[in-house]
Short mmCIF file of C-alpha atoms and ligand atoms in Angstrom, two decimals:
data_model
loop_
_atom_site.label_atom_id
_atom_site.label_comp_id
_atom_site.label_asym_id
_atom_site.label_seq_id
_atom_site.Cartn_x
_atom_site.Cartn_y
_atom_site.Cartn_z
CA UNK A 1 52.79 90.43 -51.01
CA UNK A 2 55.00 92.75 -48.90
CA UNK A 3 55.81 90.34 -45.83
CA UNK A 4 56.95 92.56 -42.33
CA UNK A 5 60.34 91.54 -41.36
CA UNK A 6 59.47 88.92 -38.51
CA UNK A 7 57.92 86.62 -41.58
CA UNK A 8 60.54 87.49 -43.58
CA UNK A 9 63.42 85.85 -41.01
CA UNK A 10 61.56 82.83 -40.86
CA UNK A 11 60.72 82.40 -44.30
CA UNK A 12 63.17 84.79 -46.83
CA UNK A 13 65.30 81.85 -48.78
CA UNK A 14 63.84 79.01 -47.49
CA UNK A 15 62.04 77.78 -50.71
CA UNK A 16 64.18 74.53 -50.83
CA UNK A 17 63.39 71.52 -48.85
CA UNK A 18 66.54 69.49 -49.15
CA UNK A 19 65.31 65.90 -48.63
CA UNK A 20 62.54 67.31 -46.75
CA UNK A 21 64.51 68.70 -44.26
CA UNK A 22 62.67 71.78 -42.16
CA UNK A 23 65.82 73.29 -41.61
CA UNK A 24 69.34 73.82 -43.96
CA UNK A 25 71.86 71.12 -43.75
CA UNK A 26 74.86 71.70 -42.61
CA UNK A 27 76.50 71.40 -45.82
CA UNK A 28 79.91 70.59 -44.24
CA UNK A 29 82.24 70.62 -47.58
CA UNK A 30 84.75 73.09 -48.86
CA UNK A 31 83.96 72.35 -52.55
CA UNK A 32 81.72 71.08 -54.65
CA UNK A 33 81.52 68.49 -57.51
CA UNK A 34 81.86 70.41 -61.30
CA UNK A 35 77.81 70.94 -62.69
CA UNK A 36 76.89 74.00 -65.30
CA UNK A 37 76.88 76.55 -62.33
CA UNK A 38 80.36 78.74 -61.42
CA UNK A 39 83.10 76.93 -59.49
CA UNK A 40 81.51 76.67 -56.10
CA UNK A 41 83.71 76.69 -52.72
CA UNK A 42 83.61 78.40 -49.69
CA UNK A 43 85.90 80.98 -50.56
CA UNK A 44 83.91 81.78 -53.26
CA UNK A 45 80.86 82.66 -50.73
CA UNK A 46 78.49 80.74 -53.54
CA UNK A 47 77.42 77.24 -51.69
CA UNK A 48 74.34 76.75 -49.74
CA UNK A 49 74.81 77.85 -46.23
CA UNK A 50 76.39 81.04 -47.29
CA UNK A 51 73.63 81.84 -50.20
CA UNK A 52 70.75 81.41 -48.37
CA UNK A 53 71.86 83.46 -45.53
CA UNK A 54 72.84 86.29 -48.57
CA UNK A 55 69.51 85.81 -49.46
CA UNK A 56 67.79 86.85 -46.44
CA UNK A 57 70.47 89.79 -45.35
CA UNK A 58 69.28 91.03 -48.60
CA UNK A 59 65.24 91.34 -47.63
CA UNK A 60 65.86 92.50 -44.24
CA UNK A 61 67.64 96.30 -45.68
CA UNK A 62 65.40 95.76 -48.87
CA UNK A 63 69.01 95.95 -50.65
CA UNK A 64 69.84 94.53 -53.69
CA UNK A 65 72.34 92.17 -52.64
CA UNK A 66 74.17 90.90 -49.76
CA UNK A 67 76.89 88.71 -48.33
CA UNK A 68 77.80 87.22 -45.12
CA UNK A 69 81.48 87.08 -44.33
CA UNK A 70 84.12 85.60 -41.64
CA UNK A 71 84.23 88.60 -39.27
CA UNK A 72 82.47 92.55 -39.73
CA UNK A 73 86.32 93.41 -39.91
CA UNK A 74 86.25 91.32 -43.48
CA UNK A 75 82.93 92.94 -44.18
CA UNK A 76 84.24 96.76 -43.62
CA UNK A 77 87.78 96.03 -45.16
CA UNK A 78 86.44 94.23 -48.13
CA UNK A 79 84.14 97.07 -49.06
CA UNK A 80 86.12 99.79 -48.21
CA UNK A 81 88.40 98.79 -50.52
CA UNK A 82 86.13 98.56 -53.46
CA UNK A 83 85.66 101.63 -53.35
CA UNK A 84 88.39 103.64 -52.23
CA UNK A 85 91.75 103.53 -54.46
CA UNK A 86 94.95 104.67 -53.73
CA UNK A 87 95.74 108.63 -53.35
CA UNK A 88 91.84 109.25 -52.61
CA UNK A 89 90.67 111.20 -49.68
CA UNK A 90 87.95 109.63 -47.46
CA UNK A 91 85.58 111.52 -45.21
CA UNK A 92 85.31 109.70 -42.02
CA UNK A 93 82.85 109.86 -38.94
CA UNK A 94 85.46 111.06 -36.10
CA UNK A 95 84.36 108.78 -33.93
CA UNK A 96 84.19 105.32 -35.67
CA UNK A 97 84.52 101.74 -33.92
CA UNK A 98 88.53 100.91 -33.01
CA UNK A 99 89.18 98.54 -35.90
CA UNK A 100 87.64 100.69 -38.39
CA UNK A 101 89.97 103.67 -37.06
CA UNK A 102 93.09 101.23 -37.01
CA UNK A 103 92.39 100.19 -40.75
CA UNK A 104 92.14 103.89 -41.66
CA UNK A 105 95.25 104.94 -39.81
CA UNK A 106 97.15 101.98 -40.61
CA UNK A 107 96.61 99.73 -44.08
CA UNK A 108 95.00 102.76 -45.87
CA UNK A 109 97.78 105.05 -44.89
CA UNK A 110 99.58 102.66 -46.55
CA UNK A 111 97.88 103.11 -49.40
CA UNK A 112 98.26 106.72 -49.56
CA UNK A 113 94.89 107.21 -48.97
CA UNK A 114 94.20 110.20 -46.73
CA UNK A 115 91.46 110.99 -44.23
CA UNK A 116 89.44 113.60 -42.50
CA UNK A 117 88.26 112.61 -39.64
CA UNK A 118 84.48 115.40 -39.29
CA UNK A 119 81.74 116.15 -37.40
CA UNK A 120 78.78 113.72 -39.07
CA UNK A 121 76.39 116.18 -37.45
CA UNK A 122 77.55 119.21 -38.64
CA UNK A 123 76.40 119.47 -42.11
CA UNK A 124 77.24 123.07 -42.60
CA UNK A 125 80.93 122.01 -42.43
CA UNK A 126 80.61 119.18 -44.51
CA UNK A 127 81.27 121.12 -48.24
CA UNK A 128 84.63 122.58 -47.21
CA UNK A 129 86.11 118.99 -46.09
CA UNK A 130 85.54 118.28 -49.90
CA UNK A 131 88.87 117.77 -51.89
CA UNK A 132 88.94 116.84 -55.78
CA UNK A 133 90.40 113.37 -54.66
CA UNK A 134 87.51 112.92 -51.93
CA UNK A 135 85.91 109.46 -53.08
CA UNK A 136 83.70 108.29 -49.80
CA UNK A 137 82.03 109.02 -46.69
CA UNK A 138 81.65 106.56 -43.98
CA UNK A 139 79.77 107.31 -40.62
CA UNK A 140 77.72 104.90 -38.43
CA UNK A 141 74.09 104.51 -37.30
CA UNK A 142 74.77 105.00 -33.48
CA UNK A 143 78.21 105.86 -31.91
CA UNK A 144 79.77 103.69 -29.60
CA UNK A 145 80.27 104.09 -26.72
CA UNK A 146 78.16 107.84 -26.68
CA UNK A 147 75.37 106.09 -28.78
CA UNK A 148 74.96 109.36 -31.21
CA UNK A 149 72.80 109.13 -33.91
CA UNK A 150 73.98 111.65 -36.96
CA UNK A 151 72.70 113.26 -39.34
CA UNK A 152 72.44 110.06 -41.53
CA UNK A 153 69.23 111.58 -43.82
CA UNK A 154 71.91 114.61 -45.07
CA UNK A 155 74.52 112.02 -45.26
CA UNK A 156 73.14 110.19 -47.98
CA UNK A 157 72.04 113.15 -49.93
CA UNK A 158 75.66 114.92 -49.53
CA UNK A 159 77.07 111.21 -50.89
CA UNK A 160 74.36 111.08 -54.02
CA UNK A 161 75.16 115.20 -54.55
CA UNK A 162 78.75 114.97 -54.88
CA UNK A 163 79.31 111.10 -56.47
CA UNK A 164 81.00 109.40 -52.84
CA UNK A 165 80.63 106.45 -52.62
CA UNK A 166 78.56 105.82 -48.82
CA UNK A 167 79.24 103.67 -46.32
CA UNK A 168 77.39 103.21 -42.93
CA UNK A 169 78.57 100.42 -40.41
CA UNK A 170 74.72 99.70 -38.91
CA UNK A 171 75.81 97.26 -35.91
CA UNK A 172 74.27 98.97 -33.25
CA UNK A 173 71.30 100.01 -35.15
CA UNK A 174 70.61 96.12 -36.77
CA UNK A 175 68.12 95.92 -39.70
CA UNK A 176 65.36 95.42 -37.37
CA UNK A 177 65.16 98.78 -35.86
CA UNK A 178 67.39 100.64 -39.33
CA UNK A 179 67.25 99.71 -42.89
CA UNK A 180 70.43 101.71 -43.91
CA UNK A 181 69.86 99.91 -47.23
CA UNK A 182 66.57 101.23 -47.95
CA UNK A 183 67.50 104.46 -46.55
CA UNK A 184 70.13 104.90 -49.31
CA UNK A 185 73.13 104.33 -48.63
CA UNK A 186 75.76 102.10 -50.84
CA UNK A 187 76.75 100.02 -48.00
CA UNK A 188 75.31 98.69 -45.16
CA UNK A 189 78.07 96.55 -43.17
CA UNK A 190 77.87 94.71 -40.32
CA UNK A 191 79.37 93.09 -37.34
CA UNK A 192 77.19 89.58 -37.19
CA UNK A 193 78.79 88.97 -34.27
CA UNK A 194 76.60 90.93 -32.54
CA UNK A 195 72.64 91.44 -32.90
CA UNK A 196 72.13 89.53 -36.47
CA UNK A 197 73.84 86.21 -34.50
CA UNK A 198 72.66 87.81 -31.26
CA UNK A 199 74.11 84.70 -29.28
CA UNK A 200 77.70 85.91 -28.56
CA UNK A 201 79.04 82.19 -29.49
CA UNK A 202 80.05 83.12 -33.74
CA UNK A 203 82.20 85.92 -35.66
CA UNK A 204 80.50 87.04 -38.74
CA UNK A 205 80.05 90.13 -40.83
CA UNK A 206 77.65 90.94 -43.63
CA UNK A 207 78.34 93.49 -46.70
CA UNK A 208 74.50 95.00 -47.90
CA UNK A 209 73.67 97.24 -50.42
CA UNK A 210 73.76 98.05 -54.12
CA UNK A 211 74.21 95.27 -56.19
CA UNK A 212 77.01 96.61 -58.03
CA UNK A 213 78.79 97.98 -54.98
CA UNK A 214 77.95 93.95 -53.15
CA UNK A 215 79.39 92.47 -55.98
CA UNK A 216 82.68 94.14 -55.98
CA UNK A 217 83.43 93.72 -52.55
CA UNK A 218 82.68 90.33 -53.13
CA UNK A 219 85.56 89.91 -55.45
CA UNK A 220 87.57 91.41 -52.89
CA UNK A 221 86.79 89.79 -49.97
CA UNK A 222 87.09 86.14 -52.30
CA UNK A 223 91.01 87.02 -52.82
CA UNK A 224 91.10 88.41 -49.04
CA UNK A 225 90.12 85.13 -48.17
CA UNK A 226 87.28 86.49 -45.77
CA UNK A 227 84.29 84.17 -46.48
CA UNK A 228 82.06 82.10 -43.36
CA UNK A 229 82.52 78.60 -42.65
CA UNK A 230 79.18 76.55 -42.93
CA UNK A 231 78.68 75.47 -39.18
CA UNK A 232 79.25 78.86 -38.92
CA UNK A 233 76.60 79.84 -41.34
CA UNK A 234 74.27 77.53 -39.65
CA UNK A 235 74.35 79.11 -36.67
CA UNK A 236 74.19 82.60 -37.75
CA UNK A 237 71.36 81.60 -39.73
CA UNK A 238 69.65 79.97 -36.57
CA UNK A 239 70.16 83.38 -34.66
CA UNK A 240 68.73 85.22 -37.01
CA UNK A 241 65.69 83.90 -37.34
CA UNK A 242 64.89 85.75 -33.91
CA UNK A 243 66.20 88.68 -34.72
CA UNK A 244 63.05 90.60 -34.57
CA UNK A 245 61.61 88.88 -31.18
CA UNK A 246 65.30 89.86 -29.50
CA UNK A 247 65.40 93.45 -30.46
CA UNK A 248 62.13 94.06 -29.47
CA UNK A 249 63.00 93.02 -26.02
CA UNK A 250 66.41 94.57 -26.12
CA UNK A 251 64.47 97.97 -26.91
CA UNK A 252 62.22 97.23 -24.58
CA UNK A 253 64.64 96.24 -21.33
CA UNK A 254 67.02 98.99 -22.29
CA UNK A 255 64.30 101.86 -22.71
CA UNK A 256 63.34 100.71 -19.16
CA UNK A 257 66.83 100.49 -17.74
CA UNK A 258 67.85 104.24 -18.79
CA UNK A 259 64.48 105.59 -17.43
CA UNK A 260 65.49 103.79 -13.97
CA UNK A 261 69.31 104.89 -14.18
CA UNK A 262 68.46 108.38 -15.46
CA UNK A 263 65.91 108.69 -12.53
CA UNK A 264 68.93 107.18 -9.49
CA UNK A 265 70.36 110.02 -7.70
CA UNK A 266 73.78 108.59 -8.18
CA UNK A 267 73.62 108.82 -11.75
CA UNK A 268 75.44 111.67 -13.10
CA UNK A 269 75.27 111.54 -17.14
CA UNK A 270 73.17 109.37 -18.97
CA UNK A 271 73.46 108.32 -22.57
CA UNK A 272 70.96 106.23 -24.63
CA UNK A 273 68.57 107.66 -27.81
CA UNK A 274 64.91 106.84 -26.50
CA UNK A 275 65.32 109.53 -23.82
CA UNK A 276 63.93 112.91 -24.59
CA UNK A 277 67.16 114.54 -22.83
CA UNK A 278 69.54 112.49 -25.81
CA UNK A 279 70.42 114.89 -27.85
CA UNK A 280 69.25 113.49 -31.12
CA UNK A 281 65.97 111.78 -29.74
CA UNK A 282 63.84 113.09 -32.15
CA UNK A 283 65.41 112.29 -34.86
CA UNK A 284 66.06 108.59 -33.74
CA UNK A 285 62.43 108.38 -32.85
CA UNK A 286 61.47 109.28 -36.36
CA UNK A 287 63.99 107.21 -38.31
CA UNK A 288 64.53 104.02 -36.36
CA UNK A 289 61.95 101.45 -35.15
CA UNK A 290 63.49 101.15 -31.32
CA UNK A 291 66.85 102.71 -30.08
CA UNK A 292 68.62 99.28 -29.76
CA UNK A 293 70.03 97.92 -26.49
CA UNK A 294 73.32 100.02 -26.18
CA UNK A 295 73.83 102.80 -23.21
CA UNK A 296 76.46 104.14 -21.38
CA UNK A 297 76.24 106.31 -18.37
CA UNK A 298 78.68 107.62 -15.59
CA UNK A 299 78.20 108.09 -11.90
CA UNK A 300 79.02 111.19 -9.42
CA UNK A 301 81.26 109.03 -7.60
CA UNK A 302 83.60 108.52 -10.90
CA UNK A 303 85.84 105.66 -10.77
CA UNK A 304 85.95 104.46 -7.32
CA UNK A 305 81.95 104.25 -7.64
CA UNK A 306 82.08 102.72 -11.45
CA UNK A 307 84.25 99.86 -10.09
CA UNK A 308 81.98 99.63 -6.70
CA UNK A 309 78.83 99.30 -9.43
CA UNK A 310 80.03 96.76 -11.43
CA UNK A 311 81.61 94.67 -8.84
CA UNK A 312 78.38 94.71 -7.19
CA UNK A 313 76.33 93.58 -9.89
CA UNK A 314 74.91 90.26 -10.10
CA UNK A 315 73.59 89.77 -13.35
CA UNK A 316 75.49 91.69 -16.07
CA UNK A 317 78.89 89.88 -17.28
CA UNK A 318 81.65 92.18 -17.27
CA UNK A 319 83.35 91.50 -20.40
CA UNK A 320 83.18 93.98 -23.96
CA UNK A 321 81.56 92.95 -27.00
CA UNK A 322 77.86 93.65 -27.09
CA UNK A 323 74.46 92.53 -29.06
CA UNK A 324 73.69 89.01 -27.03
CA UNK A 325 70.71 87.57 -24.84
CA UNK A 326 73.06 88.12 -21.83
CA UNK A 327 74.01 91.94 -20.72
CA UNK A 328 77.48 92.73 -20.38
CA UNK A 329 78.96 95.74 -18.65
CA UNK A 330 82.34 97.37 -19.68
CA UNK A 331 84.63 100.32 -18.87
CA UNK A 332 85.27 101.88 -22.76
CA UNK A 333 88.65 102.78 -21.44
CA UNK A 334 89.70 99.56 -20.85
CA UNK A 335 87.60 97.49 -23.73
CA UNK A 336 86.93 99.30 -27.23
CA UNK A 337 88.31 102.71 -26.94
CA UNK A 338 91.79 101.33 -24.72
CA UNK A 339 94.21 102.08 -27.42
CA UNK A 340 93.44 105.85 -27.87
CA UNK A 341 95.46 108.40 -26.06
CA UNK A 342 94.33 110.12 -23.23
CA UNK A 343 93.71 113.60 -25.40
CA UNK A 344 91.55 111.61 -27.35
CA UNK A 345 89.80 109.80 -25.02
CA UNK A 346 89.12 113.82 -23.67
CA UNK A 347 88.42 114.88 -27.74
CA UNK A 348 86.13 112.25 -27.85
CA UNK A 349 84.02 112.93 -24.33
CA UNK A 350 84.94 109.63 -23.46
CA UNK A 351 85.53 109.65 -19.34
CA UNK A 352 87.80 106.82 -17.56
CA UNK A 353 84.45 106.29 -15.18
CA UNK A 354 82.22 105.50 -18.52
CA UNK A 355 80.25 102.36 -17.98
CA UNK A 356 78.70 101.06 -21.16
CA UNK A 357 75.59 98.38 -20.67
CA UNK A 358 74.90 96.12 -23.52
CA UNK A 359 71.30 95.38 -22.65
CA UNK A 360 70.45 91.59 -23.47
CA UNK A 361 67.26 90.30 -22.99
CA UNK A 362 66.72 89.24 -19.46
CA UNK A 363 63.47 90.12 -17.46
CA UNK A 364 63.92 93.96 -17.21
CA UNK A 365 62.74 94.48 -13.41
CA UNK A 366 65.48 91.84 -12.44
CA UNK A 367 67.98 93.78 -14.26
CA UNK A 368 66.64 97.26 -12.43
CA UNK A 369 66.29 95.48 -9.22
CA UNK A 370 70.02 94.05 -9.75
CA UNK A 371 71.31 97.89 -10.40
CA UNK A 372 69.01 99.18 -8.12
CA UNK A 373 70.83 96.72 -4.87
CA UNK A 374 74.38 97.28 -6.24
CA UNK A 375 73.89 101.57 -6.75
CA UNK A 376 73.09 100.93 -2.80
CA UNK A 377 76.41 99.59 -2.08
CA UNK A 378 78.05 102.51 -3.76
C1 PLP B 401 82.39 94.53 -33.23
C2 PLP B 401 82.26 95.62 -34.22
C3 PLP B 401 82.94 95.58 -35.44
C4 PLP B 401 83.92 94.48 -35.79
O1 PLP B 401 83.28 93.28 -35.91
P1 PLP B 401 84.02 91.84 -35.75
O2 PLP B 401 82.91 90.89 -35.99
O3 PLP B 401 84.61 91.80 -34.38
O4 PLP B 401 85.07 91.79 -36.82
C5 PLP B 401 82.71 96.61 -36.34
N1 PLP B 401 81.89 97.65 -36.05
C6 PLP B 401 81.23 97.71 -34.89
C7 PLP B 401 80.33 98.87 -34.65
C8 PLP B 401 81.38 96.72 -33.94
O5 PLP B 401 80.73 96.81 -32.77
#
């Protein structure tokens, strides 16, 4: 029986009753006593906390395998270098999430590994980035902080066409409303930290995908040492059993939110993928199940105002990070895009007097009514 993913949270894994307990121990131990199974320690992302979270990460994409790990960093570094060697070329969305760029720039550079940086929705371009060395592709589901949505159906038929290896970092999407997985690609990865935890109290990644492809950034994230503590596991596991009920709401609030700040006279630019004036609505519409809680938007009065806004609000937390029940405002420029230059903060649209929402889960008129009182004192 094909279960819909809000049965699968709750039940996916959780055939064992250990001692008749409803929910997982805590399994609090590094290692584990010799029996006839592999060596199992934490490290080794093979005892019970970890597996039965692997378990479920794996049903939610309908992937063949999965694996949580310590941070998404571990998740994207592990994988990426499972696949690409040393002296390959990598194509690379040019607009990726600050650590990913950092690792690309920095430890792969190292590596003699080179990069183009291209347009992910721009597939006309796509066949003359191509070099003989070119191993991978790696975009993401929606941009931060611009919250684009590319052309991720070409994407994976570019990869399959021309043997790279695909990677797609599906934070801001989450498996509820994108199953990257199922969609194709080689690798899903995640930040856990964000919607699959959803509680903004653990770091966590996960690596889905093709078995084959799981498996061998497995061995590389055991010798990188990047594997999840249990307590850690337990509480990821404990978010994620609402994962469906939250992004439902955070869909929900957000769509309701833009409409209201797209509508305000003192709005300027507004930027989130269930209205008809984003760019790539349509295509959102038809491949995701909601367009997540992520927007940004800036106002006519440009800094001076932005500051004004957010000082004024009551109920958002400013602070960066994204994907819990509480919404949190930021400035990019000062949070996830502070270390790029000022010509490529302009390359990449990116405005000092950006204000990004992460949408949590509150009552959504309180949130409008909140914006609504502080856009008057601006
Ligand atoms: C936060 C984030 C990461 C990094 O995740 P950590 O859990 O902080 O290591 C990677 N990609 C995206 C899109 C993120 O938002």
């Amino acid at each position: 029986m094909k279960l819909a993913i809000d049965t699968q949270l709750i039940h996916a894994g959780e055939d064992q009753r250990i001692e008749g307990a409803i929910r997982m121990p805590i399994f609090q131990t590094a290692m584990f006593e010799h029996d006839d199974d592999p060596l199992r320690y934490v490290r080794y992302n093979n005892t019970p906390n970890q597996t039965i979270l692997n378990h479920k990460l794996t049903v939610l994409e309908e992937a063949e395998d999965a694996l949580v790990t310590g941070s998404g960093m571990a998740a994207i570094t592990a994988s990426i270098l499972s696949a690409v060697k040393p002296g390959d070329h990598l194509l690379a969305q040019n607009s990726l999430y600050g650590g990913t760029h950092k690792f690309i720039r920095s430890l792969l550079a190292d590596l003699n590994v080179s990069v183009s940086f291209f347009d992910a929705d721009a597939p006309d371009t796509w066949n003359s980035l191509l070099r003989t060395n070119t191993s991978s592709v790696y975009v993401e589901s929606i941009t931060n902080p611009l919250v684009r949505v590319c052309d991720l159906e070409n994407i994976v038929e570019f990869a399959q066409a021309n043997n790279l290896t695909s990677f797609i970092d599906n934070t801001f999407a989450s498996p509820y409303n994108y199953k990257a997985a199922a969609a194709g690609f080689d690798f899903s990865l995640h930040s856990a930290t964000k919607y699959l935890n959803g509680h903004s109290d653990v770091v966590a990644g996960a690596i889905i995908g093709k078995k084959e492809w799981v498996q061998k950034a497995g061995k590389n994230l055991a010798q990188l040492g990047g594997s999840l503590d249990p307590y850690a596991c337990f509480l990821l596991h404990r978010g994620l059993q609402t994962l469906a009920l939250r992004m439902r709401q955070h869909n929900a609030t957000a769509q309701m939110l833009s409409e209201f700040l797209e509508s305000h006279n003192k709005v300027n630019k507004i930027h989130y993928p269930g209205l008809r004036s984003h760019p790539q609505h349509e295509r959102a519409a038809q491949w995701f199940e909601g367009f997540s809680g992520m927007l940004s938007f800036e106002l006519h009065g440009g800094l001076p105002a932005a500051n004004k806004l957010i000082h004024h609000l009551h109920l958002p937390v400013f602070a960066p990070s994204l994907g819990g029940v509480e919404s949190l405002i930021t400035r990019p420029v000062i949070s996830s895009h502070s270390g790029l230059s000022p010509e490529d903060l302009k390359a990449a649209e990116i405005s000092d007097h950006l204000i990004r929402i992460s949408v949590g889960i509150e009552d959504a008129n309180d949130l409008i009514k909140d914006f609504k009182q502080a856009l008057h004192q601006v």
